[in-house]
XYZ file of C-alpha atoms in Angstrom:
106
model
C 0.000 0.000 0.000
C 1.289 3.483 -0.531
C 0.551 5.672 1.991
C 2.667 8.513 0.692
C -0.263 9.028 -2.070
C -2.275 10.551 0.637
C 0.492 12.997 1.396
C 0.989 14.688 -1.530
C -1.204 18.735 -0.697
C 0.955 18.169 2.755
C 3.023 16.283 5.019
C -0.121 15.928 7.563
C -3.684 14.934 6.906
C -6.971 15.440 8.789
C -8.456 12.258 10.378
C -11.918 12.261 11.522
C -12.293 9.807 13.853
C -15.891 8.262 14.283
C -17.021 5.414 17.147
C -18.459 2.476 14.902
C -20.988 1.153 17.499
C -22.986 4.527 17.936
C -21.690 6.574 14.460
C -20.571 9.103 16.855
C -18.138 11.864 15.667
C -15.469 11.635 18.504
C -12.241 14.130 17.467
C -10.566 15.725 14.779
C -6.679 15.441 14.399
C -4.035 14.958 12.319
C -1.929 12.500 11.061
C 1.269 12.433 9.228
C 2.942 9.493 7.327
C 4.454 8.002 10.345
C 1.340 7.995 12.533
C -0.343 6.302 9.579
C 1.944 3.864 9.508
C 2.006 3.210 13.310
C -1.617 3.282 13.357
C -1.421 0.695 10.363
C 1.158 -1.403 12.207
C -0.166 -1.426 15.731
C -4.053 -1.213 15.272
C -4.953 1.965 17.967
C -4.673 5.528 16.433
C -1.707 7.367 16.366
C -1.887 10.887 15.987
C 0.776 13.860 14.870
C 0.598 16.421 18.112
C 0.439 20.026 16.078
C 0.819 21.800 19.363
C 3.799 19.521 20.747
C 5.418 18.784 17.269
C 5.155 14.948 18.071
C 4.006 11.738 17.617
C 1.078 10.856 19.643
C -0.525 7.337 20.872
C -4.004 8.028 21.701
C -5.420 6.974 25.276
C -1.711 5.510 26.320
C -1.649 8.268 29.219
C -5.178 8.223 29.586
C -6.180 4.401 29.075
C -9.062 5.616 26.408
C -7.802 3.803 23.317
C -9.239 3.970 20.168
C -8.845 -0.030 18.842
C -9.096 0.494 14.895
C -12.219 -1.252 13.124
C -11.488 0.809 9.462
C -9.414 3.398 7.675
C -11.228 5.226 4.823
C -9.681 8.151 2.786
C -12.136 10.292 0.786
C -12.691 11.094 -2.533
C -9.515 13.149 -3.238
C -7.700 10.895 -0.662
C -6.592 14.019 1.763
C -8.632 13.469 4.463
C -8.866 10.154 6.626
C -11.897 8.939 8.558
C -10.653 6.370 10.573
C -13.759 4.057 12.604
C -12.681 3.010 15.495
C -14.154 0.991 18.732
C -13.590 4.011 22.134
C -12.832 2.922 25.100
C -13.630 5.536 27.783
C -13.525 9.876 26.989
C -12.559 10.529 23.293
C -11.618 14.428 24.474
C -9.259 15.202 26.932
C -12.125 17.310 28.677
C -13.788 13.742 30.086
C -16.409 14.266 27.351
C -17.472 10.962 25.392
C -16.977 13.317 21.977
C -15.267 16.390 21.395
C -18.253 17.892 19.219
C -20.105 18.910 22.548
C -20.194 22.537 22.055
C -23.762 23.696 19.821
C -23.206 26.853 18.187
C -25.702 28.974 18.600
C -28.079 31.332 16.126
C -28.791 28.269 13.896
């Protein structure tokens, strides 16, 4: 499999990460090559920290894992949604999702 073919607009892609019992939209991050690759190789999700400029193993501070059921790339294979069985919080606030806040005025 090539994985550098998603990598080609930039060296890190968005994943949207959704729970595959409930269909749930749990986080938003990014991935670069290697985290692909580690998330490939190891079966949990392995993110690229923006904020810390490193790799990141989701849930292995925290014990909520994220045990990969799928990886699907869209149409113009630049963005990642990866399905994934949760185990515990998906945010780092203790919330199940991340997409808790409702904008109001709509």
């Amino acid at each position: 499999m090539n994985l550098e073919a998603y990598f080609k607009k930039s060296n890190l892609i968005p994943a949207i990460v959704q729970e595959a019992e409930t269909k749930d939209v749990l986080m938003l991050a990014y991935m670069s090559l290697e985290s692909l690759q580690k998330t490939i190789d190891t079966g949990y999700t392995w993110f690229w920290s923006r904020s810390r400029g490193e790799l990141w193993n989701k849930g292995a501070t925290s014990g909520h894992v994220q045990r990969v059921i799928e990886i699907r790339s869209d149409c113009d294979d630049d963005t990642l949604l990866i399905i994934v069985e949760q185990t515990g919080a998906a945010c780092h606030t203790g919330e199940h999702s991340c997409f808790y806040n409702r904008v109001e005025g709509l």
